[in-house]
mmCIF file of C-alpha atoms in Angstrom:
data_model
loop_
_atom_site.group_PDB
_atom_site.id
_atom_site.type_symbol
_atom_site.label_atom_id
_atom_site.label_comp_id
_atom_site.label_asym_id
_atom_site.label_seq_id
_atom_site.Cartn_x
_atom_site.Cartn_y
_atom_site.Cartn_z
ATOM 1 C CA UNK A 1 0.000 0.000 0.000
ATOM 2 C CA UNK A 2 1.311 3.439 -0.984
ATOM 3 C CA UNK A 3 1.347 6.234 1.601
ATOM 4 C CA UNK A 4 0.414 9.430 -0.257
ATOM 5 C CA UNK A 5 0.947 11.694 2.779
ATOM 6 C CA UNK A 6 4.421 12.867 1.783
ATOM 7 C CA UNK A 7 3.260 13.633 -1.744
ATOM 8 C CA UNK A 8 0.405 15.791 -0.477
ATOM 9 C CA UNK A 9 2.765 17.560 1.928
ATOM 10 C CA UNK A 10 5.170 18.349 -0.911
ATOM 11 C CA UNK A 11 2.262 19.473 -3.081
ATOM 12 C CA UNK A 12 1.070 21.866 -0.380
ATOM 13 C CA UNK A 13 4.552 23.322 -0.032
ATOM 14 C CA UNK A 14 4.766 23.908 -3.773
ATOM 15 C CA UNK A 15 1.364 25.538 -4.248
ATOM 16 C CA UNK A 16 1.920 27.831 -1.258
ATOM 17 C CA UNK A 17 5.105 29.155 -2.867
ATOM 18 C CA UNK A 18 3.857 29.304 -6.436
ATOM 19 C CA UNK A 19 3.242 32.801 -7.855
ATOM 20 C CA UNK A 20 -0.352 33.371 -8.831
ATOM 21 C CA UNK A 21 -0.525 37.020 -9.817
ATOM 22 C CA UNK A 22 0.371 36.503 -13.486
ATOM 23 C CA UNK A 23 -0.223 33.516 -15.728
ATOM 24 C CA UNK A 24 1.230 32.536 -19.080
ATOM 25 C CA UNK A 25 -0.865 33.196 -22.193
ATOM 26 C CA UNK A 26 -1.489 29.472 -22.739
ATOM 27 C CA UNK A 27 -3.319 29.061 -19.432
ATOM 28 C CA UNK A 28 -6.490 30.617 -20.852
ATOM 29 C CA UNK A 29 -6.224 28.708 -24.142
ATOM 30 C CA UNK A 30 -5.986 25.195 -22.708
ATOM 31 C CA UNK A 31 -9.134 23.074 -22.609
ATOM 32 C CA UNK A 32 -8.523 21.923 -19.043
ATOM 33 C CA UNK A 33 -11.570 19.617 -19.080
ATOM 34 C CA UNK A 34 -9.945 17.255 -21.570
ATOM 35 C CA UNK A 35 -9.320 13.766 -20.194
ATOM 36 C CA UNK A 36 -5.580 13.798 -20.948
ATOM 37 C CA UNK A 37 -3.425 16.879 -21.580
ATOM 38 C CA UNK A 38 0.245 17.087 -22.514
ATOM 39 C CA UNK A 39 2.016 20.447 -22.172
ATOM 40 C CA UNK A 40 5.498 20.569 -23.668
ATOM 41 C CA UNK A 41 8.365 22.675 -24.908
ATOM 42 C CA UNK A 42 11.667 24.044 -23.730
ATOM 43 C CA UNK A 43 12.840 24.089 -20.141
ATOM 44 C CA UNK A 44 12.304 27.284 -18.177
ATOM 45 C CA UNK A 45 9.229 28.620 -20.004
ATOM 46 C CA UNK A 46 6.878 28.076 -17.049
ATOM 47 C CA UNK A 47 5.139 24.732 -17.606
ATOM 48 C CA UNK A 48 5.472 23.523 -14.004
ATOM 49 C CA UNK A 49 4.329 26.872 -12.639
ATOM 50 C CA UNK A 50 1.304 26.836 -14.931
ATOM 51 C CA UNK A 51 0.045 23.395 -13.933
ATOM 52 C CA UNK A 52 0.605 24.190 -10.251
ATOM 53 C CA UNK A 53 -1.376 27.407 -10.713
ATOM 54 C CA UNK A 54 -4.236 25.340 -12.120
ATOM 55 C CA UNK A 55 -4.004 22.911 -9.218
ATOM 56 C CA UNK A 56 -3.975 25.806 -6.746
ATOM 57 C CA UNK A 57 -7.007 27.438 -8.336
ATOM 58 C CA UNK A 58 -9.195 24.336 -8.634
ATOM 59 C CA UNK A 59 -7.990 21.726 -6.110
ATOM 60 C CA UNK A 60 -6.091 23.604 -3.410
ATOM 61 C CA UNK A 61 -7.523 21.644 -0.431
ATOM 62 C CA UNK A 62 -8.910 18.725 -2.387
ATOM 63 C CA UNK A 63 -7.204 15.357 -1.948
ATOM 64 C CA UNK A 64 -8.777 14.059 -5.165
ATOM 65 C CA UNK A 65 -6.009 15.857 -7.080
ATOM 66 C CA UNK A 66 -2.293 15.202 -6.747
ATOM 67 C CA UNK A 67 0.884 16.648 -8.282
ATOM 68 C CA UNK A 68 3.919 14.427 -8.769
ATOM 69 C CA UNK A 69 7.242 14.914 -10.502
ATOM 70 C CA UNK A 70 8.558 11.668 -11.904
ATOM 71 C CA UNK A 71 12.173 12.768 -11.585
ATOM 72 C CA UNK A 72 11.660 11.971 -7.895
ATOM 73 C CA UNK A 73 13.908 8.967 -7.055
ATOM 74 C CA UNK A 74 10.818 7.277 -5.627
ATOM 75 C CA UNK A 75 9.666 6.502 -9.158
ATOM 76 C CA UNK A 76 12.825 4.543 -9.886
ATOM 77 C CA UNK A 77 11.399 1.783 -7.704
ATOM 78 C CA UNK A 78 7.683 1.865 -8.457
ATOM 79 C CA UNK A 79 5.636 1.751 -11.629
ATOM 80 C CA UNK A 80 3.929 5.001 -12.574
ATOM 81 C CA UNK A 81 0.938 2.959 -13.717
ATOM 82 C CA UNK A 82 0.682 1.160 -10.362
ATOM 83 C CA UNK A 83 1.085 4.422 -8.432
ATOM 84 C CA UNK A 84 -1.712 6.109 -10.385
ATOM 85 C CA UNK A 85 -4.072 3.138 -10.123
ATOM 86 C CA UNK A 86 -3.509 3.021 -6.358
ATOM 87 C CA UNK A 87 -4.194 6.761 -6.150
ATOM 88 C CA UNK A 88 -7.507 6.243 -7.940
ATOM 89 C CA UNK A 89 -8.488 3.507 -5.475
ATOM 90 C CA UNK A 90 -8.084 6.022 -2.637
ATOM 91 C CA UNK A 91 -10.370 8.570 -4.287
ATOM 92 C CA UNK A 92 -7.984 10.163 -6.761
ATOM 93 C CA UNK A 93 -9.549 11.851 -9.765
ATOM 94 C CA UNK A 94 -6.880 14.184 -11.212
ATOM 95 C CA UNK A 95 -3.176 13.414 -11.483
ATOM 96 C CA UNK A 96 -0.697 16.135 -12.486
ATOM 97 C CA UNK A 97 2.488 14.479 -13.780
ATOM 98 C CA UNK A 98 5.555 16.676 -14.263
ATOM 99 C CA UNK A 99 8.908 15.944 -15.969
ATOM 100 C CA UNK A 100 7.325 13.037 -17.861
ATOM 101 C CA UNK A 101 10.263 12.837 -20.288
ATOM 102 C CA UNK A 102 12.426 11.538 -17.435
ATOM 103 C CA UNK A 103 10.334 8.401 -17.005
ATOM 104 C CA UNK A 104 11.339 5.411 -19.118
ATOM 105 C CA UNK A 105 8.649 4.240 -21.563
ATOM 106 C CA UNK A 106 6.300 6.901 -20.210
ATOM 107 C CA UNK A 107 3.918 6.706 -23.173
ATOM 108 C CA UNK A 108 3.126 3.045 -22.419
ATOM 109 C CA UNK A 109 2.145 3.928 -18.855
ATOM 110 C CA UNK A 110 0.001 6.902 -19.914
ATOM 111 C CA UNK A 111 -1.740 4.811 -22.576
ATOM 112 C CA UNK A 112 -2.523 2.082 -20.040
ATOM 113 C CA UNK A 113 -3.806 4.608 -17.500
ATOM 114 C CA UNK A 114 -6.041 6.211 -20.089
ATOM 115 C CA UNK A 115 -7.520 2.845 -21.058
ATOM 116 C CA UNK A 116 -7.733 1.248 -17.589
ATOM 117 C CA UNK A 117 -8.710 4.105 -15.280
ATOM 118 C CA UNK A 118 -11.008 7.115 -15.124
ATOM 119 C CA UNK A 119 -8.250 9.433 -13.956
ATOM 120 C CA UNK A 120 -7.875 12.836 -15.557
ATOM 121 C CA UNK A 121 -4.204 13.302 -16.516
ATOM 122 C CA UNK A 122 -2.412 16.633 -16.865
ATOM 123 C CA UNK A 123 1.141 15.983 -18.016
ATOM 124 C CA UNK A 124 4.152 18.227 -18.529
ATOM 125 C CA UNK A 125 7.519 17.551 -20.142
ATOM 126 C CA UNK A 126 10.512 19.546 -21.345
ATOM 127 C CA UNK A 127 12.614 17.366 -23.608
ATOM 128 C CA UNK A 128 10.834 17.476 -26.965
ATOM 129 C CA UNK A 129 13.617 15.315 -28.397
ATOM 130 C CA UNK A 130 12.656 12.523 -25.992
ATOM 131 C CA UNK A 131 8.915 13.185 -25.986
ATOM 132 C CA UNK A 132 8.685 13.235 -29.775
ATOM 133 C CA UNK A 133 9.859 9.616 -29.980
ATOM 134 C CA UNK A 134 6.860 8.324 -27.991
ATOM 135 C CA UNK A 135 4.163 10.961 -28.400
ATOM 136 C CA UNK A 136 2.799 9.499 -31.660
ATOM 137 C CA UNK A 137 1.588 6.410 -29.761
ATOM 138 C CA UNK A 138 -0.808 8.671 -27.811
ATOM 139 C CA UNK A 139 -2.217 10.705 -30.695
ATOM 140 C CA UNK A 140 -5.804 9.481 -30.224
ATOM 141 C CA UNK A 141 -5.755 9.870 -26.462
ATOM 142 C CA UNK A 142 -3.776 13.002 -25.643
ATOM 143 C CA UNK A 143 -4.458 16.657 -26.455
ATOM 144 C CA UNK A 144 -1.078 18.364 -26.788
ATOM 145 C CA UNK A 145 -0.131 21.994 -26.208
ATOM 146 C CA UNK A 146 3.197 23.720 -26.715
ATOM 147 C CA UNK A 147 4.245 26.638 -24.533
ATOM 148 C CA UNK A 148 6.512 29.228 -26.146
ATOM 149 C CA UNK A 149 8.902 31.664 -24.467
ATOM 150 C CA UNK A 150 7.631 35.013 -23.188
ATOM 151 C CA UNK A 151 6.453 37.521 -25.762
ATOM 152 C CA UNK A 152 7.407 41.175 -25.329
ATOM 153 C CA UNK A 153 3.855 41.815 -24.116
ATOM 154 C CA UNK A 154 4.225 39.130 -21.428
ATOM 155 C CA UNK A 155 7.638 40.498 -20.482
ATOM 156 C CA UNK A 156 6.096 43.908 -19.798
ATOM 157 C CA UNK A 157 3.384 42.210 -17.737
ATOM 158 C CA UNK A 158 5.726 40.054 -15.658
ATOM 159 C CA UNK A 159 8.038 43.019 -14.984
ATOM 160 C CA UNK A 160 5.069 45.143 -13.815
ATOM 161 C CA UNK A 161 5.764 47.719 -16.519
ATOM 162 C CA UNK A 162 2.418 47.696 -18.351
ATOM 163 C CA UNK A 163 -0.566 45.492 -19.164
ATOM 164 C CA UNK A 164 -1.674 45.177 -22.796
ATOM 165 C CA UNK A 165 -4.189 42.910 -24.470
ATOM 166 C CA UNK A 166 -2.826 40.477 -27.037
ATOM 167 C CA UNK A 167 -3.305 41.402 -30.702
ATOM 168 C CA UNK A 168 -3.694 38.967 -33.560
ATOM 169 C CA UNK A 169 -1.431 39.220 -36.575
ATOM 170 C CA UNK A 170 -4.381 40.331 -38.724
ATOM 171 C CA UNK A 171 -5.186 43.096 -36.224
ATOM 172 C CA UNK A 172 -1.598 44.312 -36.350
ATOM 173 C CA UNK A 173 -1.634 44.410 -40.149
ATOM 174 C CA UNK A 174 -4.937 46.255 -40.395
ATOM 175 C CA UNK A 175 -4.744 48.545 -37.368
ATOM 176 C CA UNK A 176 -1.041 48.940 -36.567
ATOM 177 C CA UNK A 177 -1.105 52.741 -36.356
ATOM 178 C CA UNK A 178 -3.821 52.797 -33.698
ATOM 179 C CA UNK A 179 -2.199 49.924 -31.780
ATOM 180 C CA UNK A 180 1.200 51.651 -31.833
ATOM 181 C CA UNK A 181 -0.382 54.916 -30.685
ATOM 182 C CA UNK A 182 -2.001 53.229 -27.685
ATOM 183 C CA UNK A 183 1.294 51.643 -26.678
ATOM 184 C CA UNK A 184 3.513 54.716 -26.971
ATOM 185 C CA UNK A 185 0.851 56.708 -25.171
ATOM 186 C CA UNK A 186 1.582 54.630 -22.059
ATOM 187 C CA UNK A 187 5.228 53.534 -22.285
ATOM 188 C CA UNK A 188 8.371 54.039 -24.318
ATOM 189 C CA UNK A 189 8.662 50.504 -25.745
ATOM 190 C CA UNK A 190 12.206 50.830 -27.074
ATOM 191 C CA UNK A 191 13.403 51.650 -23.559
ATOM 192 C CA UNK A 192 12.402 48.110 -22.536
ATOM 193 C CA UNK A 193 12.760 46.182 -25.792
ATOM 194 C CA UNK A 194 16.555 46.010 -25.712
ATOM 195 C CA UNK A 195 16.484 44.354 -22.290
ATOM 196 C CA UNK A 196 13.801 41.938 -23.451
ATOM 197 C CA UNK A 197 15.984 40.847 -26.384
ATOM 198 C CA UNK A 198 18.860 39.953 -24.063
ATOM 199 C CA UNK A 199 17.207 38.752 -20.861
ATOM 200 C CA UNK A 200 13.429 38.765 -21.123
ATOM 201 C CA UNK A 201 12.272 35.558 -22.821
ATOM 202 C CA UNK A 202 12.007 33.323 -19.760
ATOM 203 C CA UNK A 203 9.964 33.800 -16.563
ATOM 204 C CA UNK A 204 12.911 32.932 -14.322
ATOM 205 C CA UNK A 205 14.306 36.395 -15.158
ATOM 206 C CA UNK A 206 12.352 37.596 -12.112
ATOM 207 C CA UNK A 207 13.937 35.341 -9.491
ATOM 208 C CA UNK A 208 17.315 34.905 -11.221
ATOM 209 C CA UNK A 209 17.948 38.355 -12.635
ATOM 210 C CA UNK A 210 21.656 38.428 -11.802
ATOM 211 C CA UNK A 211 22.310 34.842 -12.861
ATOM 212 C CA UNK A 212 19.972 34.830 -15.877
ATOM 213 C CA UNK A 213 22.644 34.086 -18.485
ATOM 214 C CA UNK A 214 24.098 31.341 -16.297
ATOM 215 C CA UNK A 215 20.700 29.633 -16.179
ATOM 216 C CA UNK A 216 20.273 29.989 -19.961
ATOM 217 C CA UNK A 217 23.633 28.321 -20.593
ATOM 218 C CA UNK A 218 22.497 25.574 -18.230
ATOM 219 C CA UNK A 219 19.370 24.990 -20.346
ATOM 220 C CA UNK A 220 21.442 24.822 -23.534
ATOM 221 C CA UNK A 221 23.894 22.355 -22.001
ATOM 222 C CA UNK A 222 21.067 20.218 -20.605
ATOM 223 C CA UNK A 223 19.534 19.897 -24.069
ATOM 224 C CA UNK A 224 22.851 19.176 -25.777
ATOM 225 C CA UNK A 225 24.626 17.073 -23.157
ATOM 226 C CA UNK A 226 21.682 15.130 -21.711
ATOM 227 C CA UNK A 227 18.628 15.153 -23.987
ATOM 228 C CA UNK A 228 20.302 14.606 -27.341
ATOM 229 C CA UNK A 229 22.650 11.730 -26.380
ATOM 230 C CA UNK A 230 19.878 10.050 -24.349
ATOM 231 C CA UNK A 231 17.148 10.196 -26.986
ATOM 232 C CA UNK A 232 19.197 9.800 -30.170
ATOM 233 C CA UNK A 233 22.138 7.800 -31.473
ATOM 234 C CA UNK A 234 24.368 10.901 -31.302
ATOM 235 C CA UNK A 235 27.500 10.121 -29.337
ATOM 236 C CA UNK A 236 28.535 12.411 -26.518
ATOM 237 C CA UNK A 237 31.845 13.036 -28.311
ATOM 238 C CA UNK A 238 29.903 14.808 -31.087
ATOM 239 C CA UNK A 239 28.324 17.360 -28.758
ATOM 240 C CA UNK A 240 31.257 19.791 -29.040
ATOM 241 C CA UNK A 241 30.664 19.922 -32.799
ATOM 242 C CA UNK A 242 27.005 20.755 -32.205
ATOM 243 C CA UNK A 243 28.031 23.490 -29.774
ATOM 244 C CA UNK A 244 30.292 24.928 -32.471
ATOM 245 C CA UNK A 245 27.356 24.839 -34.879
ATOM 246 C CA UNK A 246 25.175 26.791 -32.420
ATOM 247 C CA UNK A 247 27.914 29.370 -31.955
ATOM 248 C CA UNK A 248 28.181 29.851 -35.719
ATOM 249 C CA UNK A 249 24.407 30.333 -35.975
ATOM 250 C CA UNK A 250 24.465 32.847 -33.109
ATOM 251 C CA UNK A 251 27.103 35.018 -34.732
ATOM 252 C CA UNK A 252 26.295 34.691 -38.434
ATOM 253 C CA UNK A 253 24.663 37.336 -40.616
ATOM 254 C CA UNK A 254 21.160 36.593 -41.986
ATOM 255 C CA UNK A 255 21.932 34.930 -45.312
ATOM 256 C CA UNK A 256 20.788 31.676 -46.895
ATOM 257 C CA UNK A 257 22.993 28.974 -45.357
ATOM 258 C CA UNK A 258 25.291 26.857 -47.454
ATOM 259 C CA UNK A 259 24.654 23.491 -45.818
ATOM 260 C CA UNK A 260 27.739 21.848 -47.316
ATOM 261 C CA UNK A 261 30.082 24.615 -46.122
ATOM 262 C CA UNK A 262 28.414 24.709 -42.710
ATOM 263 C CA UNK A 263 28.875 20.939 -42.407
ATOM 264 C CA UNK A 264 32.550 21.264 -43.320
ATOM 265 C CA UNK A 265 33.068 24.033 -40.759
ATOM 266 C CA UNK A 266 31.919 21.760 -37.935
ATOM 267 C CA UNK A 267 33.594 18.676 -39.437
ATOM 268 C CA UNK A 268 30.526 16.520 -40.101
ATOM 269 C CA UNK A 269 28.882 15.156 -43.226
ATOM 270 C CA UNK A 270 26.024 16.994 -44.884
ATOM 271 C CA UNK A 271 23.373 14.371 -43.917
ATOM 272 C CA UNK A 272 24.657 14.421 -40.337
ATOM 273 C CA UNK A 273 24.342 18.204 -40.198
ATOM 274 C CA UNK A 274 20.744 18.041 -41.447
ATOM 275 C CA UNK A 275 20.015 15.498 -38.722
ATOM 276 C CA UNK A 276 21.590 17.756 -36.075
ATOM 277 C CA UNK A 277 19.473 20.678 -37.267
ATOM 278 C CA UNK A 278 16.334 18.570 -36.913
ATOM 279 C CA UNK A 279 17.127 17.744 -33.288
ATOM 280 C CA UNK A 280 18.145 21.313 -32.478
ATOM 281 C CA UNK A 281 14.775 22.540 -33.731
ATOM 282 C CA UNK A 282 12.950 19.860 -31.744
ATOM 283 C CA UNK A 283 14.879 21.035 -28.684
ATOM 284 C CA UNK A 284 13.834 24.665 -29.272
ATOM 285 C CA UNK A 285 17.382 25.848 -29.798
ATOM 286 C CA UNK A 286 16.920 26.936 -33.422
ATOM 287 C CA UNK A 287 14.172 27.864 -35.875
ATOM 288 C CA UNK A 288 14.255 27.005 -39.560
ATOM 289 C CA UNK A 289 12.463 28.837 -42.362
ATOM 290 C CA UNK A 290 11.863 27.659 -45.924
ATOM 291 C CA UNK A 291 10.820 29.282 -49.143
ATOM 292 C CA UNK A 292 7.375 28.631 -50.541
ATOM 293 C CA UNK A 293 7.660 25.393 -52.497
ATOM 294 C CA UNK A 294 5.577 22.779 -54.256
ATOM 295 C CA UNK A 295 5.903 19.041 -54.622
ATOM 296 C CA UNK A 296 9.279 17.704 -53.539
ATOM 297 C CA UNK A 297 10.441 21.238 -52.781
ATOM 298 C CA UNK A 298 8.878 21.065 -49.331
ATOM 299 C CA UNK A 299 11.393 18.336 -48.471
ATOM 300 C CA UNK A 300 14.430 20.428 -49.268
ATOM 301 C CA UNK A 301 16.962 21.829 -46.839
ATOM 302 C CA UNK A 302 16.081 24.943 -44.784
ATOM 303 C CA UNK A 303 16.589 28.301 -46.480
ATOM 304 C CA UNK A 304 17.192 30.178 -43.239
ATOM 305 C CA UNK A 305 18.666 29.064 -39.915
ATOM 306 C CA UNK A 306 18.120 31.197 -36.825
ATOM 307 C CA UNK A 307 18.496 30.743 -33.096
ATOM 308 C CA UNK A 308 15.209 29.997 -31.352
ATOM 309 C CA UNK A 309 15.218 33.376 -29.589
ATOM 310 C CA UNK A 310 17.496 36.364 -29.083
ATOM 311 C CA UNK A 311 18.193 35.553 -25.430
ATOM 312 C CA UNK A 312 19.911 32.325 -26.467
ATOM 313 C CA UNK A 313 21.954 34.269 -29.011
ATOM 314 C CA UNK A 314 23.075 36.763 -26.391
ATOM 315 C CA UNK A 315 23.937 34.027 -23.875
ATOM 316 C CA UNK A 316 26.226 32.359 -26.426
ATOM 317 C CA UNK A 317 27.785 35.498 -27.891
ATOM 318 C CA UNK A 318 27.445 39.231 -27.203
ATOM 319 C CA UNK A 319 28.467 39.903 -30.807
ATOM 320 C CA UNK A 320 25.229 38.792 -32.453
ATOM 321 C CA UNK A 321 24.451 40.586 -35.710
ATOM 322 C CA UNK A 322 21.656 43.153 -35.366
ATOM 323 C CA UNK A 323 19.904 41.959 -38.516
ATOM 324 C CA UNK A 324 20.043 38.349 -37.339
ATOM 325 C CA UNK A 325 18.564 39.325 -33.979
ATOM 326 C CA UNK A 326 15.738 41.166 -35.739
ATOM 327 C CA UNK A 327 14.911 38.166 -37.918
ATOM 328 C CA UNK A 328 15.209 35.707 -35.011
ATOM 329 C CA UNK A 329 12.754 37.778 -32.953
ATOM 330 C CA UNK A 330 10.242 38.012 -35.815
ATOM 331 C CA UNK A 331 10.357 34.297 -36.679
ATOM 332 C CA UNK A 332 10.113 33.334 -33.009
ATOM 333 C CA UNK A 333 7.010 35.443 -32.489
ATOM 334 C CA UNK A 334 5.210 34.311 -35.641
ATOM 335 C CA UNK A 335 5.891 30.634 -35.047
ATOM 336 C CA UNK A 336 5.014 30.886 -31.350
ATOM 337 C CA UNK A 337 1.672 32.521 -32.102
ATOM 338 C CA UNK A 338 0.606 29.505 -34.159
ATOM 339 C CA UNK A 339 2.189 26.772 -32.016
ATOM 340 C CA UNK A 340 -1.101 25.080 -31.214
ATOM 341 C CA UNK A 341 -2.701 25.213 -34.636
ATOM 342 C CA UNK A 342 -2.198 21.705 -36.076
ATOM 343 C CA UNK A 343 -0.585 21.474 -39.514
ATOM 344 C CA UNK A 344 0.893 18.648 -41.538
ATOM 345 C CA UNK A 345 3.479 20.950 -43.156
ATOM 346 C CA UNK A 346 4.697 24.013 -41.278
ATOM 347 C CA UNK A 347 3.953 27.003 -43.497
ATOM 348 C CA UNK A 348 3.340 29.582 -40.789
ATOM 349 C CA UNK A 349 6.205 31.656 -42.100
ATOM 350 C CA UNK A 350 7.917 31.390 -45.483
ATOM 351 C CA UNK A 351 10.682 33.289 -47.224
ATOM 352 C CA UNK A 352 9.846 35.396 -50.247
ATOM 353 C CA UNK A 353 11.621 34.340 -53.470
ATOM 354 C CA UNK A 354 13.268 37.797 -53.566
ATOM 355 C CA UNK A 355 13.888 40.609 -51.104
ATOM 356 C CA UNK A 356 13.568 40.586 -47.306
#
């Protein structure tokens, strides 16, 4: 028999300390009543905080809901499936499962729980490289959401500078003069935008302001040194070459990449480089952009390679090109805005055949 007392005590400690004043944009978009939810994306964007905020709001003193993090050593010795089924026997109805990517064969356990219990499952995971390998098995059972880094609007909110309503891309195109007038009537955006580009994309900027870059480098190293070797056949000895690749992308000017030359510069084959780029995009370290294409053209190499956001660029090198930073910011925002709109082929943003 499992004693859940310690888990509820830890849960109470967490929800008492969790900030509740501001919530990420995705909180209001999630259909929380779904039977099984999976919230993913890069480390540090606020997934754990968000699910704990939901727990605090709806089940604060209710023992029918429980939060667990499966990176707890306890789960090295007990089956997640058995733990959850035992929780249901004792009146459990909602199970929040964090750090799911750290549990071996997690998709098998979630699938079995979905089929064998009536538990509502709210799951969070950071390593998209690991999650992507198993997520397809749950496509009919799980509703997935991806949480992007902070937008400039959210940065202003979290820093207590100003509160603005979100605007759609169509609204910006059709009414940009009025929107800009409302903003500059309240703040001087450029006075804050520079800081946002260097240290404003992640919520931990608030509690780790002085060590922000240190934490960003830690996220990069975790993805490269832990996630990639664990979830792929990439040997640890190759990680230094991938780090060199990221440095080159952080400091390059915004031109169409020559994949063969880029592969030679990091001493790997062209197919290997393309594979590395795929995993780096899964890990939310880079964004790729293609030109509009038809037929087999959609399978071609990327026409633009950019770091996932400008904060990562700045953490790696303070000499990032201004034009590259501008493009990285734009691509990041456009792709993030459409993260949770399902598509077979990603055509949210495409390069024009000519011009910028």
